[in-house]
PDB file of C-alpha atoms in Angstrom:
ATOM      1  CA  UNK A   1     140.099 113.296 101.995  1.00  0.00           C
ATOM      2  CA  UNK A   2     135.683 114.332 101.877  1.00  0.00           C
ATOM      3  CA  UNK A   3     133.938 111.165 104.054  1.00  0.00           C
ATOM      4  CA  UNK A   4     130.966 109.489 102.247  1.00  0.00           C
ATOM      5  CA  UNK A   5     128.016 111.247 103.459  1.00  0.00           C
ATOM      6  CA  UNK A   6     125.013 109.383 104.614  1.00  0.00           C
ATOM      7  CA  UNK A   7     121.221 109.783 104.555  1.00  0.00           C
ATOM      8  CA  UNK A   8     119.889 107.526 107.070  1.00  0.00           C
ATOM      9  CA  UNK A   9     116.086 106.697 106.358  1.00  0.00           C
ATOM     10  CA  UNK A  10     114.946 104.082 109.187  1.00  0.00           C
ATOM     11  CA  UNK A  11     111.872 104.501 111.417  1.00  0.00           C
ATOM     12  CA  UNK A  12     113.575 102.784 113.794  1.00  0.00           C
ATOM     13  CA  UNK A  13     115.448 106.066 115.897  1.00  0.00           C
ATOM     14  CA  UNK A  14     117.353 103.576 117.883  1.00  0.00           C
ATOM     15  CA  UNK A  15     118.554 101.956 114.881  1.00  0.00           C
ATOM     16  CA  UNK A  16     119.892 105.503 113.359  1.00  0.00           C
ATOM     17  CA  UNK A  17     121.282 106.339 116.394  1.00  0.00           C
ATOM     18  CA  UNK A  18     122.853 103.557 117.199  1.00  0.00           C
ATOM     19  CA  UNK A  19     124.236 103.702 113.060  1.00  0.00           C
ATOM     20  CA  UNK A  20     125.474 107.267 114.396  1.00  0.00           C
ATOM     21  CA  UNK A  21     127.361 107.064 117.199  1.00  0.00           C
ATOM     22  CA  UNK A  22     129.453 103.883 115.373  1.00  0.00           C
ATOM     23  CA  UNK A  23     130.587 106.093 112.845  1.00  0.00           C
ATOM     24  CA  UNK A  24     131.131 109.185 114.702  1.00  0.00           C
ATOM     25  CA  UNK A  25     134.551 108.959 114.934  1.00  0.00           C
ATOM     26  CA  UNK A  26     135.212 108.003 111.926  1.00  0.00           C
ATOM     27  CA  UNK A  27     137.495 109.138 109.006  1.00  0.00           C
ATOM     28  CA  UNK A  28     135.061 107.579 106.111  1.00  0.00           C
ATOM     29  CA  UNK A  29     131.403 107.597 106.999  1.00  0.00           C
ATOM     30  CA  UNK A  30     129.594 110.262 108.166  1.00  0.00           C
ATOM     31  CA  UNK A  31     125.339 110.370 108.292  1.00  0.00           C
ATOM     32  CA  UNK A  32     124.852 113.871 107.325  1.00  0.00           C
ATOM     33  CA  UNK A  33     120.770 112.911 107.445  1.00  0.00           C
ATOM     34  CA  UNK A  34     118.169 111.590 108.936  1.00  0.00           C
ATOM     35  CA  UNK A  35     114.816 111.052 107.958  1.00  0.00           C
ATOM     36  CA  UNK A  36     112.154 108.366 110.031  1.00  0.00           C
ATOM     37  CA  UNK A  37     109.428 107.375 107.575  1.00  0.00           C
ATOM     38  CA  UNK A  38     109.021 107.440 103.619  1.00  0.00           C
ATOM     39  CA  UNK A  39     107.439 111.129 102.838  1.00  0.00           C
ATOM     40  CA  UNK A  40     110.000 112.312 105.075  1.00  0.00           C
ATOM     41  CA  UNK A  41     113.102 110.796 103.500  1.00  0.00           C
ATOM     42  CA  UNK A  42     111.664 110.827  99.459  1.00  0.00           C
ATOM     43  CA  UNK A  43     112.162 114.559 100.011  1.00  0.00           C
ATOM     44  CA  UNK A  44     115.288 114.730 101.787  1.00  0.00           C
ATOM     45  CA  UNK A  45     116.033 112.401  98.690  1.00  0.00           C
ATOM     46  CA  UNK A  46     114.784 115.350  96.685  1.00  0.00           C
ATOM     47  CA  UNK A  47     116.235 118.229  98.260  1.00  0.00           C
ATOM     48  CA  UNK A  48     119.683 117.456  99.463  1.00  0.00           C
ATOM     49  CA  UNK A  49     121.009 115.378  96.483  1.00  0.00           C
ATOM     50  CA  UNK A  50     124.111 116.809  96.115  1.00  0.00           C
ATOM     51  CA  UNK A  51     124.701 116.629 100.093  1.00  0.00           C
ATOM     52  CA  UNK A  52     125.018 113.136 100.493  1.00  0.00           C
ATOM     53  CA  UNK A  53     126.243 110.155  98.629  1.00  0.00           C
ATOM     54  CA  UNK A  54     124.956 107.020 100.032  1.00  0.00           C
ATOM     55  CA  UNK A  55     120.554 107.004 101.277  1.00  0.00           C
ATOM     56  CA  UNK A  56     120.525 103.492 104.245  1.00  0.00           C
ATOM     57  CA  UNK A  57     116.937 102.263 103.375  1.00  0.00           C
ATOM     58  CA  UNK A  58     114.495 100.408 105.460  1.00  0.00           C
ATOM     59  CA  UNK A  59     111.850  98.736 103.311  1.00  0.00           C
ATOM     60  CA  UNK A  60     108.747  98.411 106.520  1.00  0.00           C
ATOM     61  CA  UNK A  61     108.278 102.490 107.159  1.00  0.00           C
ATOM     62  CA  UNK A  62     105.029 104.102 108.241  1.00  0.00           C
ATOM     63  CA  UNK A  63     103.576 107.187 105.199  1.00  0.00           C
ATOM     64  CA  UNK A  64     105.771 105.336 102.470  1.00  0.00           C
ATOM     65  CA  UNK A  65     107.582 102.358 102.572  1.00  0.00           C
ATOM     66  CA  UNK A  66     110.755 101.271 100.984  1.00  0.00           C
ATOM     67  CA  UNK A  67     109.339 100.384  97.792  1.00  0.00           C
ATOM     68  CA  UNK A  68     107.631 103.241  97.141  1.00  0.00           C
ATOM     69  CA  UNK A  69     110.665 105.401  97.579  1.00  0.00           C
ATOM     70  CA  UNK A  70     112.943 103.754  95.657  1.00  0.00           C
ATOM     71  CA  UNK A  71     109.971 103.956  93.053  1.00  0.00           C
ATOM     72  CA  UNK A  72     109.505 107.820  93.341  1.00  0.00           C
ATOM     73  CA  UNK A  73     113.008 107.531  93.032  1.00  0.00           C
ATOM     74  CA  UNK A  74     112.860 106.159  89.987  1.00  0.00           C
ATOM     75  CA  UNK A  75     110.325 108.186  88.588  1.00  0.00           C
ATOM     76  CA  UNK A  76     112.259 111.178  89.198  1.00  0.00           C
ATOM     77  CA  UNK A  77     115.466 109.951  87.417  1.00  0.00           C
ATOM     78  CA  UNK A  78     117.071 109.881  91.186  1.00  0.00           C
ATOM     79  CA  UNK A  79     120.390 107.771  90.832  1.00  0.00           C
ATOM     80  CA  UNK A  80     121.994 107.469  94.476  1.00  0.00           C
ATOM     81  CA  UNK A  81     123.237 104.494  95.755  1.00  0.00           C
ATOM     82  CA  UNK A  82     120.884 102.961  98.190  1.00  0.00           C
ATOM     83  CA  UNK A  83     121.907 100.150 100.386  1.00  0.00           C
ATOM     84  CA  UNK A  84     118.109  98.187 101.960  1.00  0.00           C
ATOM     85  CA  UNK A  85     118.718  97.713 105.784  1.00  0.00           C
ATOM     86  CA  UNK A  86     115.436  95.512 106.663  1.00  0.00           C
ATOM     87  CA  UNK A  87     113.846  91.889 108.715  1.00  0.00           C
ATOM     88  CA  UNK A  88     112.105  91.727 105.699  1.00  0.00           C
ATOM     89  CA  UNK A  89     113.362  88.728 103.857  1.00  0.00           C
ATOM     90  CA  UNK A  90     111.769  86.971 100.715  1.00  0.00           C
ATOM     91  CA  UNK A  91     113.133  86.286  97.113  1.00  0.00           C
ATOM     92  CA  UNK A  92     110.277  88.300  96.051  1.00  0.00           C
ATOM     93  CA  UNK A  93     111.155  91.318  97.786  1.00  0.00           C
ATOM     94  CA  UNK A  94     115.058  90.860  96.941  1.00  0.00           C
ATOM     95  CA  UNK A  95     114.133  90.982  93.232  1.00  0.00           C
ATOM     96  CA  UNK A  96     112.139  93.506  93.150  1.00  0.00           C
ATOM     97  CA  UNK A  97     113.859  96.094  95.259  1.00  0.00           C
ATOM     98  CA  UNK A  98     117.557  94.442  93.311  1.00  0.00           C
ATOM     99  CA  UNK A  99     114.869  95.965  89.768  1.00  0.00           C
ATOM    100  CA  UNK A 100     114.853  99.294  91.262  1.00  0.00           C
ATOM    101  CA  UNK A 101     118.489  99.493  91.463  1.00  0.00           C
ATOM    102  CA  UNK A 102     120.053  99.158  94.751  1.00  0.00           C
ATOM    103  CA  UNK A 103     123.692  98.467  95.546  1.00  0.00           C
ATOM    104  CA  UNK A 104     123.115  96.011  98.465  1.00  0.00           C
ATOM    105  CA  UNK A 105     120.728  94.176 100.518  1.00  0.00           C
ATOM    106  CA  UNK A 106     121.702  94.077 104.691  1.00  0.00           C
ATOM    107  CA  UNK A 107     119.481  92.118 106.344  1.00  0.00           C
ATOM    108  CA  UNK A 108     118.765  92.793 110.056  1.00  0.00           C
ATOM    109  CA  UNK A 109     120.022  92.276 112.597  1.00  0.00           C
ATOM    110  CA  UNK A 110     123.485  93.392 111.400  1.00  0.00           C
ATOM    111  CA  UNK A 111     127.045  93.786 112.246  1.00  0.00           C
ATOM    112  CA  UNK A 112     127.709  97.499 112.139  1.00  0.00           C
ATOM    113  CA  UNK A 113     131.203  96.966 110.918  1.00  0.00           C
ATOM    114  CA  UNK A 114     129.546  94.878 108.229  1.00  0.00           C
ATOM    115  CA  UNK A 115     127.525  97.768 107.032  1.00  0.00           C
ATOM    116  CA  UNK A 116     130.923  99.866 106.662  1.00  0.00           C
ATOM    117  CA  UNK A 117     132.596  97.742 104.733  1.00  0.00           C
ATOM    118  CA  UNK A 118     129.720  97.821 102.445  1.00  0.00           C
ATOM    119  CA  UNK A 119     129.687 101.521 102.249  1.00  0.00           C
ATOM    120  CA  UNK A 120     133.091 101.847 101.770  1.00  0.00           C
ATOM    121  CA  UNK A 121     132.931  99.392  98.711  1.00  0.00           C
TER     122      UNK A 121
END
């Protein structure tokens, strides 16, 4: 069975390490790439499109925020499943990112087993 391949884009390196550690022995999910700011994230999103299935995306990041990343993906017609992981919780933001085509919005802190369930869905 092929694993679900994840690109994680979050400036919180310890969070990405925690997610990688949680999934390292997982039979269904593998973190294949990580980026720590929006510019690095959009470069990987564009260059590695065939090498990942889902993007985990933070909204508040240096250089380019998650909304700008989503807008750029839309402009470039990059259609990948995106799960937003953020502590930024306003109805306007949830509506805005939903309009940009995300699959799911998870508030930090979240349980890793909840994240796993959302990825597998």
